[in-house]
Short mmCIF file of C-alpha atoms in Angstrom, two decimals:
data_model
loop_
_atom_site.label_atom_id
_atom_site.label_comp_id
_atom_site.label_asym_id
_atom_site.label_seq_id
_atom_site.Cartn_x
_atom_site.Cartn_y
_atom_site.Cartn_z
CA ASP A 1 -45.40 19.49 40.95
CA PRO A 2 -47.75 21.14 38.37
CA ALA A 3 -50.36 21.99 40.99
CA GLU A 4 -47.77 23.68 43.18
CA ALA A 5 -46.40 25.61 40.21
CA ARG A 6 -49.87 26.80 39.21
CA GLY A 7 -50.54 27.92 42.76
CA LEU A 8 -47.32 29.92 42.80
CA LEU A 9 -48.16 31.55 39.45
CA ARG A 10 -51.62 32.39 40.73
CA ARG A 11 -50.34 34.04 43.89
CA ALA A 12 -47.63 35.95 42.02
CA ALA A 13 -50.20 37.42 39.64
CA ALA A 14 -52.48 38.44 42.50
CA VAL A 15 -49.85 40.07 44.71
CA GLY A 16 -48.38 41.82 41.67
CA ALA A 17 -51.68 43.51 40.77
CA VAL A 18 -51.81 47.25 41.49
CA LEU A 19 -55.00 48.77 42.85
CA LEU A 20 -54.97 52.36 41.61
CA ARG A 21 -58.39 53.47 42.82
CA ASN A 22 -61.05 52.08 45.18
CA ARG A 23 -63.81 54.61 45.76
CA ASP A 24 -65.87 53.99 48.88
CA GLY A 25 -64.16 50.64 49.38
CA LEU A 26 -66.02 48.92 46.53
CA LEU A 27 -63.32 46.25 46.45
CA PRO A 28 -63.24 43.56 47.58
CA LEU A 29 -66.63 42.52 46.24
CA ALA A 30 -68.78 40.34 48.51
CA ALA A 31 -69.14 37.22 46.34
CA GLU A 32 -71.98 35.76 48.40
CA ALA A 33 -74.11 38.90 47.86
CA LEU A 34 -73.81 38.94 44.07
CA ARG A 35 -76.60 37.44 42.01
CA ARG A 36 -75.83 38.92 38.58
CA VAL A 37 -72.38 39.98 37.45
CA ALA A 38 -71.57 41.57 34.10
CA VAL A 39 -68.14 40.81 32.66
CA ILE A 40 -67.40 43.12 29.75
CA GLY A 41 -64.47 44.03 27.54
CA PRO A 42 -62.30 42.76 24.69
CA ASN A 43 -59.70 41.25 27.08
CA ALA A 44 -62.19 39.49 29.37
CA ALA A 45 -62.74 36.20 27.56
CA VAL A 46 -59.27 35.99 25.99
CA ALA A 47 -56.93 38.02 28.17
CA ARG A 48 -53.41 38.88 27.16
CA VAL A 49 -51.31 36.92 29.64
CA GLN A 50 -47.78 37.62 28.36
CA GLY A 51 -45.72 39.86 26.13
CA GLY A 52 -45.77 39.69 22.36
CA GLY A 53 -43.15 38.48 19.92
CA SER A 54 -40.20 36.69 21.50
CA ALA A 55 -41.79 37.11 24.95
CA GLY A 56 -44.67 34.83 23.96
CA VAL A 57 -44.88 31.13 24.75
CA TYR A 58 -47.80 28.72 24.64
CA PRO A 59 -49.00 27.60 28.10
CA ALA A 60 -50.68 24.24 28.50
CA SER A 61 -53.78 26.10 29.72
CA VAL A 62 -54.87 29.68 30.35
CA VAL A 63 -57.47 30.92 32.83
CA SER A 64 -59.24 33.98 31.45
CA PRO A 65 -60.77 36.69 33.67
CA LEU A 66 -64.22 35.41 32.69
CA ASP A 67 -63.31 31.84 33.67
CA GLY A 68 -61.79 32.96 36.96
CA ILE A 69 -64.80 35.06 37.97
CA ARG A 70 -67.26 32.30 37.11
CA ALA A 71 -65.31 29.75 39.10
CA ALA A 72 -65.11 31.97 42.17
CA LEU A 73 -68.79 32.89 42.45
CA PRO A 74 -71.53 30.75 44.02
CA ALA A 75 -73.35 28.36 41.69
CA ASP A 76 -76.54 30.42 41.79
CA ALA A 77 -74.79 33.60 40.61
CA VAL A 78 -75.35 34.50 36.96
CA VAL A 79 -72.27 35.73 35.09
CA GLU A 80 -72.95 37.25 31.67
CA TYR A 81 -70.30 38.35 29.18
CA LEU A 82 -70.10 40.74 26.23
CA PRO A 83 -66.93 42.10 24.60
CA GLY A 84 -68.54 45.50 23.98
CA VAL A 85 -65.90 46.56 21.44
CA ARG A 86 -63.39 45.00 19.08
CA THR A 87 -59.83 46.33 19.09
CA SER A 88 -58.03 44.31 16.44
CA VAL A 89 -57.26 45.55 12.95
CA ARG A 90 -56.08 42.04 12.10
CA PRO A 91 -58.39 39.03 12.14
CA THR A 92 -59.53 38.09 15.63
CA PRO A 93 -58.45 34.54 16.59
CA LEU A 94 -61.40 32.34 17.46
CA GLU A 95 -62.39 32.77 21.10
CA PRO A 96 -63.10 29.72 23.29
CA GLY A 97 -66.74 30.75 23.73
CA LEU A 98 -67.38 30.67 19.98
CA CYS A 99 -66.00 27.28 19.02
CA ARG A 100 -66.10 23.61 20.04
CA LEU A 101 -64.40 20.41 19.02
CA PRO A 102 -66.15 18.54 16.18
CA GLY A 103 -68.25 15.73 17.59
CA SER A 104 -67.95 17.15 21.10
CA GLY A 105 -69.33 19.96 23.21
CA GLU A 106 -65.87 20.71 24.59
CA PRO A 107 -64.70 24.23 23.69
CA GLY A 108 -61.67 24.68 21.50
CA LEU A 109 -60.05 23.50 18.29
CA LEU A 110 -58.31 20.33 17.09
CA VAL A 111 -54.88 20.93 15.54
CA ARG A 112 -53.19 18.16 13.57
CA PHE A 113 -49.67 18.05 12.13
CA LEU A 114 -49.44 15.89 9.00
CA ALA A 115 -46.66 14.31 6.95
CA ALA A 116 -46.45 14.40 3.14
CA ASP A 117 -48.41 11.13 2.86
CA GLY A 118 -51.19 12.51 5.04
CA SER A 119 -50.30 10.49 8.10
CA GLU A 120 -50.65 12.19 11.47
CA ILE A 121 -47.43 13.17 13.25
CA HIS A 122 -49.04 14.90 16.22
CA ARG A 123 -52.37 16.32 17.39
CA GLU A 124 -53.35 18.87 20.05
CA HIS A 125 -56.51 20.28 21.57
CA ARG A 126 -56.10 24.06 21.69
CA PRO A 127 -58.45 26.38 23.62
CA SER A 128 -58.59 29.16 21.01
CA GLY A 129 -57.59 30.02 17.47
CA ARG A 130 -54.59 32.14 18.41
CA SER A 131 -51.39 31.72 16.42
CA PHE A 132 -50.18 28.13 16.52
CA GLU A 133 -46.49 27.31 16.59
CA THR A 134 -45.52 23.68 16.34
CA PRO A 135 -44.53 21.94 19.61
CA GLU A 136 -40.80 21.83 20.30
CA ASP A 137 -40.75 18.33 21.77
CA VAL A 138 -42.17 16.63 18.65
CA ASP A 139 -40.06 15.52 15.68
CA LEU A 140 -41.54 17.41 12.76
CA THR A 141 -38.87 16.63 10.20
CA ASP A 142 -41.53 15.27 7.83
CA LEU A 143 -44.12 17.99 8.51
CA ARG A 144 -45.86 19.16 5.35
CA GLU A 145 -49.28 20.35 6.47
CA ILE A 146 -51.04 21.84 9.52
CA GLU A 147 -54.78 21.39 9.95
CA ILE A 148 -57.22 23.21 12.27
CA HIS A 149 -60.70 21.73 12.77
CA THR A 150 -63.53 23.24 14.83
CA VAL A 151 -67.22 24.13 14.90
CA LEU A 152 -68.08 27.84 15.04
CA ARG A 153 -71.35 28.93 16.62
CA ALA A 154 -72.33 32.43 15.52
CA PRO A 155 -73.98 34.42 18.34
CA PHE A 156 -75.05 37.10 15.83
CA ALA A 157 -76.62 36.96 12.39
CA GLY A 158 -74.90 38.64 9.47
CA ARG A 159 -71.86 38.42 7.26
CA TRP A 160 -69.00 37.04 9.34
CA ARG A 161 -65.39 37.48 8.25
CA LEU A 162 -63.50 34.20 8.51
CA GLY A 163 -59.74 34.36 8.27
CA VAL A 164 -56.59 32.26 8.23
CA VAL A 165 -53.19 33.60 9.31
CA GLY A 166 -50.17 31.98 7.72
CA LEU A 167 -48.02 31.78 4.59
CA GLY A 168 -47.95 29.46 1.59
CA THR A 169 -50.99 27.58 0.31
CA VAL A 170 -53.93 28.05 2.67
CA ARG A 171 -57.40 26.56 2.35
CA LEU A 172 -60.57 26.98 4.37
CA SER A 173 -63.79 25.00 4.06
CA ALA A 174 -67.14 25.62 5.75
CA ASP A 175 -69.41 22.59 6.13
CA GLY A 176 -67.33 20.84 3.48
CA ARG A 177 -67.51 23.68 0.94
CA THR A 178 -64.24 25.41 0.01
CA VAL A 179 -64.54 29.14 0.69
CA LEU A 180 -60.86 30.10 0.53
CA ASP A 181 -58.02 28.59 -1.51
CA GLU A 182 -55.04 30.88 -2.05
CA TYR A 183 -51.27 31.07 -2.07
CA VAL A 184 -50.01 33.70 0.41
CA PRO A 185 -46.45 34.84 -0.39
CA ALA A 186 -44.03 36.06 2.24
CA GLU A 187 -43.64 39.84 2.34
CA SER A 188 -40.48 39.76 4.45
CA ASP A 189 -37.94 37.33 5.88
CA ASP A 190 -37.83 39.29 9.14
CA PRO A 191 -38.42 36.80 11.99
CA THR A 192 -40.79 39.29 13.64
CA TYR A 193 -42.98 39.23 10.53
CA LEU A 194 -42.81 35.46 10.10
CA HIS A 195 -43.56 34.58 13.71
CA VAL A 196 -45.59 37.53 15.03
CA THR A 197 -47.55 39.27 12.26
CA PRO A 198 -47.54 37.12 9.11
CA SER A 199 -49.97 37.88 6.31
CA TYR A 200 -53.57 36.70 6.42
CA ARG A 201 -56.57 36.21 4.17
CA GLN A 202 -60.28 36.67 4.96
CA VAL A 203 -63.53 35.64 3.35
CA GLY A 204 -67.15 36.62 4.10
CA LEU A 205 -69.75 34.05 5.13
CA ASP A 206 -73.42 34.77 5.88
CA LEU A 207 -74.57 33.07 9.07
CA ALA A 208 -77.87 33.07 10.94
CA GLU A 209 -78.07 33.75 14.67
CA HIS A 210 -76.80 30.71 16.63
CA GLN A 211 -76.01 28.88 13.38
CA GLU A 212 -73.20 26.34 13.65
CA VAL A 213 -70.70 25.80 10.87
CA GLU A 214 -67.89 23.25 10.72
CA LEU A 215 -64.59 24.87 9.75
CA LEU A 216 -61.52 23.07 8.44
CA ALA A 217 -58.39 25.11 7.71
CA ARG A 218 -55.23 23.71 6.10
CA ARG A 219 -51.83 25.21 5.46
CA GLN A 220 -48.94 23.77 3.45
CA VAL A 221 -45.62 24.20 5.26
CA GLU A 222 -42.72 25.55 3.20
CA TYR A 223 -39.13 26.29 4.14
CA GLY A 224 -38.58 29.91 5.20
CA HIS A 225 -42.25 30.65 5.85
CA GLY A 226 -42.33 29.92 9.58
CA ARG A 227 -44.99 27.67 11.09
CA VAL A 228 -47.54 30.13 12.48
CA PHE A 229 -51.09 29.17 11.62
CA ALA A 230 -54.25 30.66 13.14
CA LEU A 231 -57.98 30.54 12.50
CA ALA A 232 -60.00 33.72 13.00
CA ALA A 233 -63.61 34.86 12.97
CA ASP A 234 -64.90 38.44 13.20
CA PRO A 235 -68.59 39.33 13.61
CA PRO A 236 -70.49 41.50 11.13
CA LEU A 237 -69.18 45.08 10.99
CA ASP A 238 -72.53 46.59 12.01
CA GLU A 239 -72.51 44.42 15.13
CA ALA A 240 -69.96 46.71 16.82
CA VAL A 241 -72.53 49.41 17.58
CA ARG A 242 -75.06 46.86 18.82
CA GLU A 243 -72.42 45.15 20.97
CA ALA A 244 -71.51 48.39 22.74
CA ALA A 245 -75.16 49.23 23.41
CA ALA A 246 -75.86 45.70 24.63
CA ALA A 247 -72.87 45.87 26.99
CA VAL A 248 -74.19 49.08 28.54
CA GLU A 249 -77.63 47.53 29.05
CA LEU A 250 -76.04 44.43 30.58
CA ALA A 251 -74.08 46.63 32.98
CA ARG A 252 -77.20 48.55 33.97
CA SER A 253 -78.95 45.39 35.18
CA ALA A 254 -76.00 43.84 37.06
CA ASP A 255 -75.12 43.90 40.76
CA ALA A 256 -71.49 44.54 39.81
CA VAL A 257 -69.53 45.07 36.61
CA VAL A 258 -65.99 43.97 35.81
CA ILE A 259 -64.75 45.47 32.55
CA VAL A 260 -61.38 44.23 31.23
CA VAL A 261 -59.64 46.54 28.79
CA GLY A 262 -56.10 46.62 27.47
CA THR A 263 -53.70 46.19 24.61
CA SER A 264 -52.87 43.34 22.26
CA GLU A 265 -49.79 42.19 20.38
CA GLU A 266 -50.82 44.55 17.59
CA HIS A 267 -50.41 47.60 19.79
CA GLU A 268 -47.75 46.68 22.37
CA SER A 269 -44.98 44.31 21.36
CA GLU A 270 -41.44 44.15 20.02
CA GLY A 271 -40.25 45.48 16.67
CA PHE A 272 -42.23 48.75 16.68
CA ASP A 273 -42.99 51.79 18.81
CA ARG A 274 -46.38 52.63 20.24
CA ALA A 275 -47.93 55.52 18.32
CA THR A 276 -50.18 56.49 21.24
CA LEU A 277 -50.80 55.73 24.91
CA ARG A 278 -54.55 55.55 24.32
CA LEU A 279 -56.35 52.24 24.61
CA PRO A 280 -56.97 50.72 21.17
CA GLY A 281 -60.37 51.06 19.54
CA GLU A 282 -63.38 52.47 21.36
CA GLN A 283 -62.47 51.10 24.80
CA ASP A 284 -62.41 54.51 26.49
CA ALA A 285 -65.93 55.28 25.27
CA LEU A 286 -67.10 51.85 26.40
CA VAL A 287 -65.71 52.29 29.93
CA ALA A 288 -67.29 55.74 30.27
CA ALA A 289 -70.70 54.48 29.13
CA VAL A 290 -70.62 51.39 31.34
CA ALA A 291 -69.55 53.38 34.41
CA ALA A 292 -72.37 55.86 33.81
CA ALA A 293 -74.84 52.95 33.67
CA ASN A 294 -73.60 51.24 36.84
CA PRO A 295 -71.62 52.94 39.64
CA ALA A 296 -70.35 49.55 40.89
CA THR A 297 -67.91 49.24 37.98
CA VAL A 298 -64.41 47.80 38.36
CA VAL A 299 -62.02 48.43 35.48
CA VAL A 300 -59.20 45.91 35.05
CA VAL A 301 -56.37 47.18 32.85
CA ASN A 302 -54.59 44.35 30.99
CA SER A 303 -51.44 45.97 29.61
CA GLY A 304 -47.69 45.78 30.04
CA GLY A 305 -47.07 49.52 30.29
CA PRO A 306 -48.85 52.82 30.90
CA VAL A 307 -52.09 53.61 29.09
CA LEU A 308 -54.24 56.71 29.35
CA MET A 309 -57.36 56.44 31.49
CA PRO A 310 -59.49 59.56 30.85
CA TRP A 311 -62.37 57.89 32.74
CA ARG A 312 -60.36 57.06 35.87
CA ASP A 313 -62.21 59.51 38.13
CA ARG A 314 -65.61 58.30 36.92
CA VAL A 315 -65.27 54.64 37.85
CA ALA A 316 -65.38 53.12 41.32
CA ALA A 317 -62.23 51.01 41.08
CA VAL A 318 -59.23 50.65 38.77
CA LEU A 319 -57.07 47.54 39.03
CA LEU A 320 -53.90 47.11 37.00
CA GLY A 321 -53.40 43.45 36.17
CA TRP A 322 -50.38 43.76 33.83
CA PHE A 323 -49.73 40.58 31.77
CA PRO A 324 -50.61 38.12 34.55
CA GLY A 325 -49.59 34.75 33.10
CA GLN A 326 -51.60 31.58 32.60
CA GLU A 327 -53.29 31.66 36.02
CA GLY A 328 -54.29 35.31 35.64
CA GLY A 329 -58.06 34.75 35.67
CA ASP A 330 -58.08 32.92 39.00
CA ALA A 331 -55.61 35.46 40.43
CA LEU A 332 -57.92 38.30 39.37
CA ALA A 333 -60.86 36.61 41.08
CA ASP A 334 -58.77 36.20 44.25
CA VAL A 335 -58.20 39.95 44.31
CA LEU A 336 -61.72 40.99 43.30
CA PHE A 337 -63.36 38.88 46.01
CA GLY A 338 -60.82 39.54 48.74
CA ASP A 339 -59.05 36.19 49.05
CA THR A 340 -55.78 37.98 48.26
CA GLU A 341 -54.90 41.63 48.75
CA PRO A 342 -53.46 43.41 45.68
CA GLY A 343 -49.83 43.90 46.64
CA GLY A 344 -48.24 45.70 43.68
CA ARG A 345 -46.92 49.25 43.52
CA LEU A 346 -46.35 51.27 40.36
CA PRO A 347 -42.80 50.92 39.00
CA ALA A 348 -43.37 54.04 36.86
CA SER A 349 -45.54 57.14 36.99
CA TRP A 350 -48.64 56.85 34.78
CA PRO A 351 -49.49 60.02 32.82
CA ALA A 352 -52.88 61.71 32.64
CA ASP A 353 -52.50 62.61 28.96
CA GLU A 354 -49.96 62.47 26.15
CA HIS A 355 -48.28 65.74 27.11
CA LEU A 356 -45.35 64.28 28.99
CA PRO A 357 -43.15 66.99 30.48
CA ALA A 358 -40.82 64.36 31.88
CA VAL A 359 -39.92 62.94 28.46
CA ALA A 360 -36.89 64.33 26.67
CA ARG A 361 -36.76 64.73 22.89
CA THR A 362 -36.90 61.26 21.37
CA ARG A 363 -36.49 61.95 17.66
CA PRO A 364 -32.99 62.02 16.13
CA THR A 365 -31.68 65.07 14.32
CA GLY A 366 -29.21 64.42 11.54
CA GLY A 367 -29.03 60.79 12.55
CA GLU A 368 -28.06 61.60 16.14
CA LEU A 369 -30.09 61.50 19.35
CA ALA A 370 -28.78 63.43 22.32
CA TYR A 371 -29.62 62.06 25.74
CA THR A 372 -30.09 65.28 27.69
CA GLU A 373 -32.26 64.15 30.60
CA GLY A 374 -29.30 63.26 32.79
CA LEU A 375 -30.44 62.21 36.26
CA HIS A 376 -34.03 63.29 35.65
CA LEU A 377 -35.59 60.07 34.44
CA GLY A 378 -39.10 58.78 35.18
CA HIS A 379 -40.62 60.21 38.35
CA ARG A 380 -37.54 62.41 38.77
CA GLY A 381 -38.42 64.09 35.47
CA TRP A 382 -42.00 64.62 36.57
CA LEU A 383 -40.81 66.22 39.81
CA ARG A 384 -38.39 68.50 38.01
CA SER A 385 -41.12 69.70 35.62
CA GLY A 386 -43.54 70.55 38.41
CA ALA A 387 -46.32 68.63 36.64
CA SER A 388 -48.30 65.80 38.19
CA PRO A 389 -49.07 62.45 36.54
CA ALA A 390 -52.33 60.57 36.96
CA TYR A 391 -50.60 58.20 39.41
CA TRP A 392 -47.15 58.60 40.94
CA PHE A 393 -44.32 56.09 41.01
CA GLY A 394 -44.80 53.83 44.04
CA HIS A 395 -48.58 54.28 44.21
CA GLY A 396 -50.76 51.30 45.03
CA LEU A 397 -53.61 50.61 47.42
CA GLY A 398 -54.41 47.59 49.56
CA TYR A 399 -57.57 46.72 51.43
CA GLY A 400 -56.54 48.59 54.57
CA ARG A 401 -56.27 52.31 55.25
CA TRP A 402 -53.03 53.63 56.65
CA GLU A 403 -52.25 56.59 58.85
CA TYR A 404 -48.61 57.69 58.99
CA LEU A 405 -47.97 58.81 62.58
CA ALA A 406 -44.28 59.50 63.16
CA VAL A 407 -40.77 59.09 61.82
CA GLU A 408 -37.42 58.85 63.60
CA VAL A 409 -33.95 59.14 62.06
CA PRO A 410 -30.45 59.66 63.48
CA GLN A 411 -29.46 63.31 63.83
CA ARG A 412 -26.17 62.56 62.07
CA THR A 413 -24.47 59.84 60.10
CA ALA A 414 -20.89 59.49 58.96
CA PRO A 415 -19.80 59.82 55.31
CA GLY A 416 -19.83 56.37 53.73
CA ALA A 417 -22.36 55.05 56.24
CA GLY A 418 -26.07 54.43 55.82
CA LEU A 419 -28.88 54.91 58.31
CA THR A 420 -32.11 53.34 59.50
CA VAL A 421 -35.43 55.17 59.24
CA ARG A 422 -38.09 54.14 61.74
CA ALA A 423 -41.73 54.96 60.94
CA VAL A 424 -44.88 54.40 62.97
CA LEU A 425 -48.15 53.63 61.19
CA ARG A 426 -51.68 52.58 62.07
CA ASN A 427 -54.08 50.55 59.95
CA THR A 428 -57.36 52.42 60.41
CA GLY A 429 -59.22 50.11 58.00
CA THR A 430 -61.42 47.11 58.70
CA ARG A 431 -59.19 44.40 57.18
CA ARG A 432 -55.71 43.11 57.81
CA SER A 433 -53.46 44.77 55.25
CA ARG A 434 -49.95 45.25 53.93
CA GLU A 435 -48.35 48.64 53.28
CA VAL A 436 -45.12 49.42 51.41
CA VAL A 437 -43.42 52.24 53.30
CA GLN A 438 -41.17 54.28 51.00
CA VAL A 439 -38.30 56.57 51.99
CA TYR A 440 -37.07 59.38 49.72
CA LEU A 441 -34.15 61.76 50.18
CA ALA A 442 -33.85 65.37 49.04
CA ARG A 443 -31.14 68.04 49.11
CA PRO A 444 -32.60 71.33 47.83
CA THR A 445 -29.32 73.22 48.26
CA SER A 446 -26.40 71.23 46.92
CA ALA A 447 -23.09 71.82 45.19
CA VAL A 448 -23.92 69.06 42.68
CA GLU A 449 -26.89 68.47 40.41
CA ARG A 450 -29.50 66.25 42.08
CA PRO A 451 -33.05 65.12 41.46
CA VAL A 452 -35.79 66.93 43.38
CA ARG A 453 -35.93 63.75 45.49
CA TRP A 454 -34.96 60.14 44.99
CA LEU A 455 -36.00 56.74 46.34
CA ALA A 456 -33.64 55.65 49.11
CA GLY A 457 -35.34 52.57 50.56
CA PHE A 458 -38.61 50.78 51.23
CA ALA A 459 -40.02 48.03 53.43
CA ALA A 460 -43.33 46.25 53.86
CA VAL A 461 -45.37 46.21 57.06
CA HIS A 462 -48.49 44.21 57.99
CA ALA A 463 -51.15 45.12 60.52
CA GLY A 464 -54.66 44.14 61.55
CA PRO A 465 -57.59 46.56 61.86
CA GLY A 466 -56.75 49.38 64.28
CA GLU A 467 -53.25 48.01 64.92
CA ARG A 468 -50.30 50.38 65.38
CA VAL A 469 -46.96 49.11 64.03
CA GLU A 470 -43.37 50.28 63.62
CA VAL A 471 -41.29 49.56 60.55
CA GLU A 472 -37.56 49.95 60.00
CA VAL A 473 -36.40 51.00 56.53
CA PRO A 474 -32.66 50.64 55.89
CA VAL A 475 -31.09 53.36 53.74
CA ALA A 476 -27.81 52.27 52.17
CA ALA A 477 -24.81 54.58 52.10
CA ARG A 478 -25.00 54.74 48.29
CA ALA A 479 -28.34 56.58 48.54
CA LEU A 480 -26.47 59.50 50.16
CA GLU A 481 -23.62 59.47 47.65
CA HIS A 482 -23.09 60.96 44.19
CA TRP A 483 -20.66 60.08 41.42
CA SER A 484 -17.69 62.42 41.11
CA VAL A 485 -16.47 62.57 37.52
CA ALA A 486 -13.33 64.45 38.64
CA GLU A 487 -12.41 61.84 41.25
CA GLY A 488 -13.81 58.83 39.42
CA ARG A 489 -15.57 57.47 42.50
CA TRP A 490 -18.66 57.73 44.70
CA VAL A 491 -18.40 60.53 47.27
CA THR A 492 -20.65 61.96 49.98
CA GLU A 493 -21.49 65.64 50.23
CA SER A 494 -21.56 66.79 53.85
CA GLY A 495 -24.61 68.65 55.09
CA VAL A 496 -28.28 68.12 55.82
CA PHE A 497 -30.48 65.73 53.79
CA ALA A 498 -34.26 65.77 54.04
CA VAL A 499 -35.85 62.37 54.77
CA LEU A 500 -39.41 61.98 53.40
CA VAL A 501 -41.64 59.00 54.17
CA GLY A 502 -44.94 57.89 52.68
CA PRO A 503 -46.82 55.49 50.39
CA SER A 504 -45.62 56.92 47.05
CA CYS A 505 -43.33 59.46 45.44
CA GLY A 506 -46.20 61.96 45.38
CA ASP A 507 -47.61 61.32 48.86
CA LEU A 508 -45.04 61.79 51.65
CA PRO A 509 -46.73 62.87 54.89
CA LEU A 510 -43.71 62.37 57.19
CA ALA A 511 -40.52 64.44 57.13
CA ALA A 512 -37.28 64.49 59.09
CA ALA A 513 -33.65 65.47 58.52
CA VAL A 514 -30.23 63.88 58.89
CA GLU A 515 -26.86 65.58 58.82
CA VAL A 516 -24.02 63.81 57.06
CA GLY A 517 -20.92 64.47 59.13
CA THR A 518 -19.69 63.48 62.59
CA VAL A 519 -22.00 60.92 64.20
CA GLY A 520 -23.77 62.24 67.30
CA ALA A 521 -26.71 61.34 69.45
CA VAL A 522 -29.88 59.92 67.95
CA GLY A 523 -32.82 62.29 67.80
CA ALA A 524 -36.23 62.36 66.16
CA VAL A 525 -38.30 64.65 64.00
CA ALA A 526 -41.94 63.64 63.63
CA GLN A 527 -44.92 64.76 61.61
CA GLY A 528 -48.30 63.07 61.24
CA GLY A 529 -50.46 62.45 58.20
CA THR A 530 -52.67 60.00 56.35
CA GLY A 531 -51.58 57.99 53.31
#
């Protein structure tokens, strides 16, 4: 059932979102109280919903953050959008808001697949000008040409840069006049190049404000050139400064601001390493300026891995949306307006800057790379260094507020056996909420090398406002064991292990202890705190 599948994708994206910051409980936004909402950012109208390269597929439809927010708000609410900055160094594929089907007001582009005699093999309506691969379920044995047809409406006056992405003979006409006719040779036979970042050509075209121009792009298909074909349009270069200033002014006049920033396939994909953890382009400057103009600013980070957020303490809320899939826009709206609580927790610590004490040397010497980090990977490396990241492994907020009251563990457990940790919490917030209770173990004095502490178990608990609940977290025997190289097996070191409980690796308000040895009576060690 397509509707059921879309609903599942929508919920998965929402509960996987990680709320990193929520100053003064700005989120969830009260949709009924909003009259003017500013949606800003390069990933707002055309979000990145999946990984690049081989991780990319072509969904039947994609809900952008802008679409999702508009659909969720009352009809009398005004939602205005500006990208603010441009992040691409390659041509920017035509966005849905800039193009429509010829002879129709419906947004998008018409793509046709043609045989050698010009007859049509297949046609599709595509929402944007992003790279087009041919459909797998259509027999394209006789395919010789791909055609993209659309009408571009220029929101700004100036010299626009129109581009086509693809190899072989490519042609582009504007209102029937040929503006580009060139043969683009392949620079590599690497599949990553052919299918992810093939060569492109651009041409300048002067357009008046709101002028419409009919664009027709054609590409001859040759063996060994792949089938990627995309149509792109970039605004005048001097528009970037005006766009950023206009975005700030838009934010200043809005009841709330949602700014969507992130990466693209050019910066985070397969086949290359990231040169920096910074957001591409001038996104950091845009976020800082928008947040200064409007304190009710929510930043949505659309990336697959950590990025630096130098503005994180200057914005009201930071929501990590990852690559959310085709229903991401509606899922984002569900979280922003409180229909769904963000349920994700960080699977890695996010750094505050590019000085990463937890990262071992990653450049080979003499063709060899020594892996010297041993057990101290990820958050374990951060703990060993004594430094603190921007956000710890396991961190994530919901729409409740949790107080950690007490913890109970057995006084002893036998070697080769696990244990159960019981924690008592209270939701002191005003909404029903879910908390992920995490248990870590530590052994400061040990005969073997160990991490400072390590994750031993976790469990989710739900509670209404003011409700006190108890949660049981099972800790498997393996969490108490270490690998003996001499014996070639997992063994347990007798003695006392510290048991630490809290909402993240860096926030553990409850502590207790268990002795690994002869099993005795069950006791409790308790300590209170707020997570």
